[in-house]
Structure formats: C-alpha cells, structure tokens
mmCIF file of C-alpha atoms and ligand atoms in Angstrom:
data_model
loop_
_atom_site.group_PDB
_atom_site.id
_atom_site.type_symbol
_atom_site.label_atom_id
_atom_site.label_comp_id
_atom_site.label_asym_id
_atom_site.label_seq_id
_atom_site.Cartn_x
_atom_site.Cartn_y
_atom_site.Cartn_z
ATOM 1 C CA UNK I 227 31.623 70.207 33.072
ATOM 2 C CA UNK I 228 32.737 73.615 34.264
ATOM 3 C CA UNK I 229 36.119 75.013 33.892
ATOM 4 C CA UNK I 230 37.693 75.616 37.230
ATOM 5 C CA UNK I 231 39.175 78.974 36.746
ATOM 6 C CA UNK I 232 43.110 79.427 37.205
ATOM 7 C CA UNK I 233 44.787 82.728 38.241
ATOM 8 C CA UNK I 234 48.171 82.601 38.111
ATOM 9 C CA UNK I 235 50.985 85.550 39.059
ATOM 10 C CA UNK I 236 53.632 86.473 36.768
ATOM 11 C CA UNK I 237 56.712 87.949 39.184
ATOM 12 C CA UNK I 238 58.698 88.437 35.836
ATOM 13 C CA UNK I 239 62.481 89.611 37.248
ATOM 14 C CA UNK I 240 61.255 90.566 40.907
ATOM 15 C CA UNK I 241 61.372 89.562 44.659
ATOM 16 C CA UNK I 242 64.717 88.599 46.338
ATOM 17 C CA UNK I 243 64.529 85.794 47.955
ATOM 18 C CA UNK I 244 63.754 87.443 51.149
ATOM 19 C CA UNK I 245 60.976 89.828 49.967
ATOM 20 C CA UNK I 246 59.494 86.598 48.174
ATOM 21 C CA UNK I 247 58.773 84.790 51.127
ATOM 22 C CA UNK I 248 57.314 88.647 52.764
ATOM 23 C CA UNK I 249 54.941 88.661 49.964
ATOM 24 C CA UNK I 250 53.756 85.018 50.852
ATOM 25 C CA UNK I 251 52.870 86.037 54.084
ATOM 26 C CA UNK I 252 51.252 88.905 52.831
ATOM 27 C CA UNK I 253 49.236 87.344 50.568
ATOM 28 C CA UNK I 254 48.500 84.398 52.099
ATOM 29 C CA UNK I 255 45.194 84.926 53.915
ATOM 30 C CA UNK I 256 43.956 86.871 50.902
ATOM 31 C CA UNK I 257 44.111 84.545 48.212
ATOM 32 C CA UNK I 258 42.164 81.848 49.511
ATOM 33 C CA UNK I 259 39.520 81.136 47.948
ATOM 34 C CA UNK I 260 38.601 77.249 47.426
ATOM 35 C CA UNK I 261 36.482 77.748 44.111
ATOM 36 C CA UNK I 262 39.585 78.527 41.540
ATOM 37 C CA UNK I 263 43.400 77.250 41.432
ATOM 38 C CA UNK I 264 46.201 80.003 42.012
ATOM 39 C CA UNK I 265 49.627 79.522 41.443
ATOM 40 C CA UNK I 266 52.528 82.374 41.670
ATOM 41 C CA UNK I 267 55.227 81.874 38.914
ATOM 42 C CA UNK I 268 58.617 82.825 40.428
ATOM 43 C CA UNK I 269 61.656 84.019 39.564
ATOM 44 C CA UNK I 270 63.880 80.052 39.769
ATOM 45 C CA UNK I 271 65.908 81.517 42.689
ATOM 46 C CA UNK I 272 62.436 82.099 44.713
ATOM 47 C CA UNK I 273 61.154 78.654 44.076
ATOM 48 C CA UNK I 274 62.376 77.030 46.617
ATOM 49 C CA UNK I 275 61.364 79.927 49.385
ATOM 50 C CA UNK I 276 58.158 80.287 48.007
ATOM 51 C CA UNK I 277 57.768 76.350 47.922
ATOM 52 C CA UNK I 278 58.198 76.092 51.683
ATOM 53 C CA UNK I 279 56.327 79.939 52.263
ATOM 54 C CA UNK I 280 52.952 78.451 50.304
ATOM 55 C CA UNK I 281 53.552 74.711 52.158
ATOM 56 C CA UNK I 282 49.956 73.868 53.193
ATOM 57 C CA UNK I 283 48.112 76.936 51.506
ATOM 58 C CA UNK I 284 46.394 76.830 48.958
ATOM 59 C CA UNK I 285 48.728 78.267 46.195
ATOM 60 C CA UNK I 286 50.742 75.856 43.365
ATOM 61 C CA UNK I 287 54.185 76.858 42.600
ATOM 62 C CA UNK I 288 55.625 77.994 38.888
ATOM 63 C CA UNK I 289 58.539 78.787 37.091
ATOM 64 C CA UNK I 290 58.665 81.270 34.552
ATOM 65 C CA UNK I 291 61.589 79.868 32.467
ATOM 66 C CA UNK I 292 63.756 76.275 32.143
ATOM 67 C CA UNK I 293 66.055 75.092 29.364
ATOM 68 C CA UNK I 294 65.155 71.907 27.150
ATOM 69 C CA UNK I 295 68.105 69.702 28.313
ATOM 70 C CA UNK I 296 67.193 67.294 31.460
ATOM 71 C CA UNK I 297 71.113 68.280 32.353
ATOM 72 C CA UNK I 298 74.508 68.158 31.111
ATOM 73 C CA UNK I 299 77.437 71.315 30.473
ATOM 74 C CA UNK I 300 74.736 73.716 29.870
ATOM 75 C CA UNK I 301 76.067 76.890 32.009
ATOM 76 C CA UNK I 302 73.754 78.864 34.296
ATOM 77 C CA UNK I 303 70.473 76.713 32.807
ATOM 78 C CA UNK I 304 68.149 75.370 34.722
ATOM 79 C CA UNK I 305 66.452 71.845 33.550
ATOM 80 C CA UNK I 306 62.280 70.455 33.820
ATOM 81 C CA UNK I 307 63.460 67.797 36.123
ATOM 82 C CA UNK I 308 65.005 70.384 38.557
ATOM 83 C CA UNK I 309 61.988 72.441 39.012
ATOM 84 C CA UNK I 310 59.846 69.573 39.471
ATOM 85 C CA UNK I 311 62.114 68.551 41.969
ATOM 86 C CA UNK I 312 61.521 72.087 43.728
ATOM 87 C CA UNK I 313 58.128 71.104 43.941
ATOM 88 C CA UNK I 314 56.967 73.498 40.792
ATOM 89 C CA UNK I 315 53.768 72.231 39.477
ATOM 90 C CA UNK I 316 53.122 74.828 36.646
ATOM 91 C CA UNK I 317 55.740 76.728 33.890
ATOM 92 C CA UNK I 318 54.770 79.362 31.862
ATOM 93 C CA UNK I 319 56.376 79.392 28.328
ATOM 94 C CA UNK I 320 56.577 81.527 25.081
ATOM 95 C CA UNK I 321 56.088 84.725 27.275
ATOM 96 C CA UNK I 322 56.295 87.592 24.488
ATOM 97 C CA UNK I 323 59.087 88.748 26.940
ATOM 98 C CA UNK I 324 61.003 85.632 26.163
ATOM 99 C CA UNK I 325 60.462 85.472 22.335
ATOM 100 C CA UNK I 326 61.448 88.995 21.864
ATOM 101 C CA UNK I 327 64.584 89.980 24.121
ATOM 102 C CA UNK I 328 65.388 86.472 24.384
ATOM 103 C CA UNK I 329 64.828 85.142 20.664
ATOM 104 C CA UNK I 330 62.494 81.824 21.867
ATOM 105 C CA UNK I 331 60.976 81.006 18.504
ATOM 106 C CA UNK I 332 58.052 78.818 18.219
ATOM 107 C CA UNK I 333 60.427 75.760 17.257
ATOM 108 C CA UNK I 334 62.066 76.106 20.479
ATOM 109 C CA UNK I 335 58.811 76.728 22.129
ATOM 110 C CA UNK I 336 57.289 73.298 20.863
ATOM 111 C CA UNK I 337 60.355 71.690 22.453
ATOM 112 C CA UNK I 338 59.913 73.088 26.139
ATOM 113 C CA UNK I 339 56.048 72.425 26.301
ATOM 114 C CA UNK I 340 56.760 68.712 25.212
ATOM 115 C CA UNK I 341 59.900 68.608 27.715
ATOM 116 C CA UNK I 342 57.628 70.311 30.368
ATOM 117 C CA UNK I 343 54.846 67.337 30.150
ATOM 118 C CA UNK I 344 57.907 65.258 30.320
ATOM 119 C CA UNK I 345 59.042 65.883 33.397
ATOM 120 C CA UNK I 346 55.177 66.558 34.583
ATOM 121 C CA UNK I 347 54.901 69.851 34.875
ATOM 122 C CA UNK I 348 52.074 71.786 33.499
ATOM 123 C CA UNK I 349 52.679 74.404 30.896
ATOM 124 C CA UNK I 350 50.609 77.697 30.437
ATOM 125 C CA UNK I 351 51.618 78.693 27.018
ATOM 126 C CA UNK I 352 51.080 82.119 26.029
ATOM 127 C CA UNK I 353 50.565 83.502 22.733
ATOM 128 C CA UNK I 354 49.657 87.091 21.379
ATOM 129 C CA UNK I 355 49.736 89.872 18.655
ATOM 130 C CA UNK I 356 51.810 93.150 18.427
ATOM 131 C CA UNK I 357 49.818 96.377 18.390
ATOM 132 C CA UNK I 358 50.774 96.509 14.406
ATOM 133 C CA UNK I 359 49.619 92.881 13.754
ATOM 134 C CA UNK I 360 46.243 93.677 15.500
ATOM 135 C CA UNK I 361 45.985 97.288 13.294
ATOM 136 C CA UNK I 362 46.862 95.057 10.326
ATOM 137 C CA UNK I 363 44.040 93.201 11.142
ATOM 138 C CA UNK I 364 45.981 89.513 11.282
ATOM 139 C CA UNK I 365 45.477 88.919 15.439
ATOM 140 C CA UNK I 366 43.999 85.294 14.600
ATOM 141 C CA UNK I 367 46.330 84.538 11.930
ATOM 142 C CA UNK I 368 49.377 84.737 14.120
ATOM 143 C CA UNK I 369 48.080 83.854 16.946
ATOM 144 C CA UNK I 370 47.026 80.121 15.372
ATOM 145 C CA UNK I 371 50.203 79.963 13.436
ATOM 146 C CA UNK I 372 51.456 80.060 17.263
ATOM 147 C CA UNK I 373 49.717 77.594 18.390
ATOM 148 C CA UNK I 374 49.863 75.154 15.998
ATOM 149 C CA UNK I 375 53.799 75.320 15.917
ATOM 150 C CA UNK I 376 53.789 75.287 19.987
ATOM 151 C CA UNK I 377 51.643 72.347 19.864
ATOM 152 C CA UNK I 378 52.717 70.344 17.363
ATOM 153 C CA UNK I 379 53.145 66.612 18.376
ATOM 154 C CA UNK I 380 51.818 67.400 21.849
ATOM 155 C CA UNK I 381 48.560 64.874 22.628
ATOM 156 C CA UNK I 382 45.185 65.423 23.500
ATOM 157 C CA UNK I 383 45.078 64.366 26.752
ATOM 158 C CA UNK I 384 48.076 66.412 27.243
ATOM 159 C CA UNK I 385 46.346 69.952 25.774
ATOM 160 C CA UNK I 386 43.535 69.113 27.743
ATOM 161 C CA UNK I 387 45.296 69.270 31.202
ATOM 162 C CA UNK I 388 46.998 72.594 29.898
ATOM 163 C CA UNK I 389 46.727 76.096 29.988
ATOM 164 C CA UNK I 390 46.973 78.631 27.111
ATOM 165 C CA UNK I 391 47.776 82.377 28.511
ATOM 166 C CA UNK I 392 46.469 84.964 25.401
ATOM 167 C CA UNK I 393 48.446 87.717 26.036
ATOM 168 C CA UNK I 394 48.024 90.708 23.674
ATOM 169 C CA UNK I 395 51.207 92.527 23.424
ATOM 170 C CA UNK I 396 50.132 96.304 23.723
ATOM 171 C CA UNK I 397 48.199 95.071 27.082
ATOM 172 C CA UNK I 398 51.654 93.870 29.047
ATOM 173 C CA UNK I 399 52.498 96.214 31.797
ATOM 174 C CA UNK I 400 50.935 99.027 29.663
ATOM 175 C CA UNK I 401 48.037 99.783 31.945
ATOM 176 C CA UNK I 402 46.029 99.164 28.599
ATOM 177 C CA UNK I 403 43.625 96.174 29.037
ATOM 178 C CA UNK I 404 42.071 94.425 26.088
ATOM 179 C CA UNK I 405 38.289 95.060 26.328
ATOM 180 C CA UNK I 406 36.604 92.208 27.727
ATOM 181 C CA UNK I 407 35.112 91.269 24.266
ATOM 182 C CA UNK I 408 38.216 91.525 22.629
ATOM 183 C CA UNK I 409 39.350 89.256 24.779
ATOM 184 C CA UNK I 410 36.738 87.031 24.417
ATOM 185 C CA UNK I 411 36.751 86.877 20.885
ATOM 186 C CA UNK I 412 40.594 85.769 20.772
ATOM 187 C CA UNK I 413 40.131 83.071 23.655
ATOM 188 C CA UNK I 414 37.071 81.678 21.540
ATOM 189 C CA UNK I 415 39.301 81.734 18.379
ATOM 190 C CA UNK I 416 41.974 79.923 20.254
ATOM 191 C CA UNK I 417 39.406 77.546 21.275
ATOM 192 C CA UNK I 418 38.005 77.090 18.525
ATOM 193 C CA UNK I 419 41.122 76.097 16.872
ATOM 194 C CA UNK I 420 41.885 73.462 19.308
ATOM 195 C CA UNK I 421 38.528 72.019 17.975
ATOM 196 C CA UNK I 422 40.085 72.243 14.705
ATOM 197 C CA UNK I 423 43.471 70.650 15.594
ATOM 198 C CA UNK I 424 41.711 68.002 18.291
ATOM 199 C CA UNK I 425 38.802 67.392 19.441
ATOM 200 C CA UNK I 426 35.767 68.961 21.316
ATOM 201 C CA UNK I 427 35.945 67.556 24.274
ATOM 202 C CA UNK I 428 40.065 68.612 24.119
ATOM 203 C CA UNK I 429 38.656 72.601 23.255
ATOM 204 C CA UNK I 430 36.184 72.064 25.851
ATOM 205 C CA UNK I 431 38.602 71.210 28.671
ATOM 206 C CA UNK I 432 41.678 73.167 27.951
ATOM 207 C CA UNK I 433 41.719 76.039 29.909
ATOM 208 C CA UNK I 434 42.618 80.169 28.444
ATOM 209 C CA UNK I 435 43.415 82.886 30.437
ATOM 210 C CA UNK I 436 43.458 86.496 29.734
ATOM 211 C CA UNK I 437 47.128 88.362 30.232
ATOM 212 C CA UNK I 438 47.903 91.972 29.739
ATOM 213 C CA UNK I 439 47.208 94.563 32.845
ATOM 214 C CA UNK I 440 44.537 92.921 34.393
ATOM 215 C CA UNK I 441 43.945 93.823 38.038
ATOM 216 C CA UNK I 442 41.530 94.186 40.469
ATOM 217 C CA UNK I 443 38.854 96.490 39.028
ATOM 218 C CA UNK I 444 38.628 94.482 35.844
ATOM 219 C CA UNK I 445 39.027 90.908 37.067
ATOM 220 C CA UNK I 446 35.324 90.253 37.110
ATOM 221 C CA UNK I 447 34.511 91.676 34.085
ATOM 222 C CA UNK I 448 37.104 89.802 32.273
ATOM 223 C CA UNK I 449 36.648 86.638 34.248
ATOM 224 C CA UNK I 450 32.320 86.409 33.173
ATOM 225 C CA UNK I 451 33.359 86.034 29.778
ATOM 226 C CA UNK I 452 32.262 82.199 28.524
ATOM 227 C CA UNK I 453 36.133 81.392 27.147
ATOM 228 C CA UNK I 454 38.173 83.155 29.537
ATOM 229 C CA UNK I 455 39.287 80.651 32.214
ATOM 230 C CA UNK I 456 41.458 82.916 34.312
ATOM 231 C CA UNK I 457 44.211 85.301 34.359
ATOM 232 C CA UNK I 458 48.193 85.844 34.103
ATOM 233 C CA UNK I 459 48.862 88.701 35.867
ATOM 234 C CA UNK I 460 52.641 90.730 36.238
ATOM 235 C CA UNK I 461 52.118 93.620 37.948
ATOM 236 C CA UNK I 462 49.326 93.023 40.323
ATOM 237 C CA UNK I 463 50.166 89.906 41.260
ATOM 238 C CA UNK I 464 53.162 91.252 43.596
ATOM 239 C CA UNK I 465 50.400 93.876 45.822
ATOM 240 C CA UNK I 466 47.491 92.865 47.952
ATOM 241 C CA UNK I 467 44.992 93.715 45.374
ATOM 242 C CA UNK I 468 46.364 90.163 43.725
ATOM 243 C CA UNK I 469 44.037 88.790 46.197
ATOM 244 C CA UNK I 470 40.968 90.694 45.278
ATOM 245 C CA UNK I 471 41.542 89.182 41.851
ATOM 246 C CA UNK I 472 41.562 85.507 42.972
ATOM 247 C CA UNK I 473 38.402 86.311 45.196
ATOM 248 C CA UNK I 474 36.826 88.176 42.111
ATOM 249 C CA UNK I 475 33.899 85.885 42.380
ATOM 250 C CA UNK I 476 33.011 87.221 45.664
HETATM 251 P P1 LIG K 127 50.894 92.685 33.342
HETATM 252 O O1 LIG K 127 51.743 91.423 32.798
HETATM 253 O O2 LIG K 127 49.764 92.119 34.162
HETATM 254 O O3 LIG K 127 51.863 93.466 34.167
HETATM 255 O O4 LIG K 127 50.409 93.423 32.140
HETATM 256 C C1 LIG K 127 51.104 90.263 32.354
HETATM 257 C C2 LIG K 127 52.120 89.291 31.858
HETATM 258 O O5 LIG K 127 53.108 89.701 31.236
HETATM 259 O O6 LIG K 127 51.967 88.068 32.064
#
C-alpha cells in the first residue's frame, strides 16, 4: 500500500494572531490538493485562529511545542490535552531548534512522543546531523542513536501511524538543501532501522519527510524519491509558493 504523502508547515516563532488567520486565507485555495495530507504547525497562540481559519478545508492543525505534564503549577506551559482540545491533530517534536537553544535531550524527547500518543495527537519527530557529524562521517550513527532513544517504549502500531521529519542541520533556513539522494539515503537508513527495531510492515507504513530549505523548485525532486514521504517546511511554508509544494504532483 502506498504512502500518502504529508507536507506539513513549520511557522517556527511567526504570524500574530491576526496575520495567521491572513495567511489562511491566502493559502487556502492553493493548497488543495486531495491526493496528500497538509497540516500547518503553529505558533500555540495561532492555534486556535488557525483552527477556525482552516474549519472545513482541507488542512490539519499542529503545534510545534507542549510540555509533558497533562497540567498542574507548571508556569507559562502548555499541556497534550490542551492542544488536542484546540483541535491540533499533529505536534512536531525534537526540532534541532528545540534540542539546541532549548536543551530537549532525547530522554525528554521519548517522554513527549509517548505523552503526545497519549492524549492522541500525532507526533512528527525529527531527527538530524550537524554539518561536523556529517564531515565526520557519523550521519547514521547519530541519527539511530536518536531514534532509538525517542522511541523507546513507544508501540508498533503507534510508529506506524507516525511521522519521522529527517532534518539535516546545515539544510534549516540555510537555503542549502540536502541533495535529493542524500536525502534518500538517510530516510532509507531511518527506515531501515525501524525494520530493525519493529517490524516490516511498521518500516513500511511509517511515514519520513525531508526538512531543511525545501521549497517550491525542489519539492518534486525531493518528493520522487522511494523513502521520502513528504516535507517539513519553515520558510516557505508562510508564502504562496507553500502551495506549489503541496500541489508538487501536478
Ligand atoms: P526551512 O526549515 O524550510 O526554513 O529550512 C525547516 C524546518 O526547520 O523544519
């Protein structure tokens, strides 16, 4: 069975809650496209504009960020069970933005993707090497050693109905994509080790996107690739041309 491709938009620290709802409207005849799932991953004071903007559409609603507690005297957080009240269906954790300026290790990590099924919400995961770790020639060693601490206790049935974003470092917001083998190779290997830890049929139904500056001239090429099962995109996903990305196939 094919893998129903997933493009999903990182805001990162964008859009007021006003210019969130613009860029619904904006977008909102351009990303349709019935053959792949698209989600925008919003800033958690957006989510519940963009929840009512996208009401209807086609487009799921995500959170880039929530704290492992369900509630309680935890200042300023924001719990699972909150956003799924909002109505978010997807939440991206382990951003390399959140491990390095905000110290997430993968201990922490493995918490919030078990919390996140807990509360029902899907997580896309992302993982990825450092320029130096790829020059040293170690990209699969960390990036498994990732993994397998992110995932560790987490089910089958519950990889299989998640998303893993590979996200090389030196690609984010650097205008420098990852070749489309490269990126292929790493999305196999991550596959391929969720063989290792599972099963097949758990490797063949997860789904991997690509991350790291990928817009709307190299969509396609990125998207033929056999592993790579859609995108995570920052910067292009707040313009038009996010749309020419989710209708890449066209
Ligand atoms: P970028 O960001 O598309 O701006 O490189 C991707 C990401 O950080 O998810």
């Amino acid at each position: 069975m094919a893998r129903r491709k997933i493009i999903a938009g990182n805001w990162k620290m964008n859009m007021t809650p006003s210019e969130a709802v613009a860029l619904c409207d904006t977008l909102k005849d351009l990303v349709k496209n019935d053959e792949v799932d698209v989600v925008y991953c919003v800033p958690a004071i957006d989510i519940v504009p963009v929840a009512q903007a996208v009401k209807g559409s086609n487009v799921h609603v995500g959170a880039e960020n929530f704290y492992i507690e369900d509630k309680g005297a935890y200042t300023g957080e924001i719990s699972a069970p909150m956003l799924k009240d909002a109505g978010v269906e997807f939440v991206i954790i382990g951003h390399s933005e959140r491990r390095e300026y905000f110290k997430e290790d993968d201990c922490f990590l493995n918490k919030k993707v078990k919390k996140a099924f807990e509360a029902g919400i899907t997580p896309i995961l992302c993982c990825g090497e450092s320029l130096e770790q790829r020059e040293m020639d170690v990209t699969m060693d960390w990036i498994r050693l990732q993994i397998k601490s992110d995932l560790a206790g987490v089910t089958a049935d519950q990889v299989k109905s998640m998303v893993i974003a590979y996200e090389p470092i030196w690609a984010i917001g650097t205008g420098k994509t990852a070749t489309s083998d490269q990126a292929q190779e790493v999305c196999k290997g991550i596959r391929d080790l969720i063989a290792e830890m599972y099963d097949a049929d758990t490797a063949e139904a997860v789904r991997i996107q690509y991350g790291g500056s990928m817009n709307a001239g190299n969509a396609a090429e990125l998207l033929s690739k056999p592993d790579i099962d859609g995108g995570l995109i920052g910067g292009a996903s707040l313009k038009p041309d996010f749309g020419k990305i989710v209708n890449y196939n066209k």
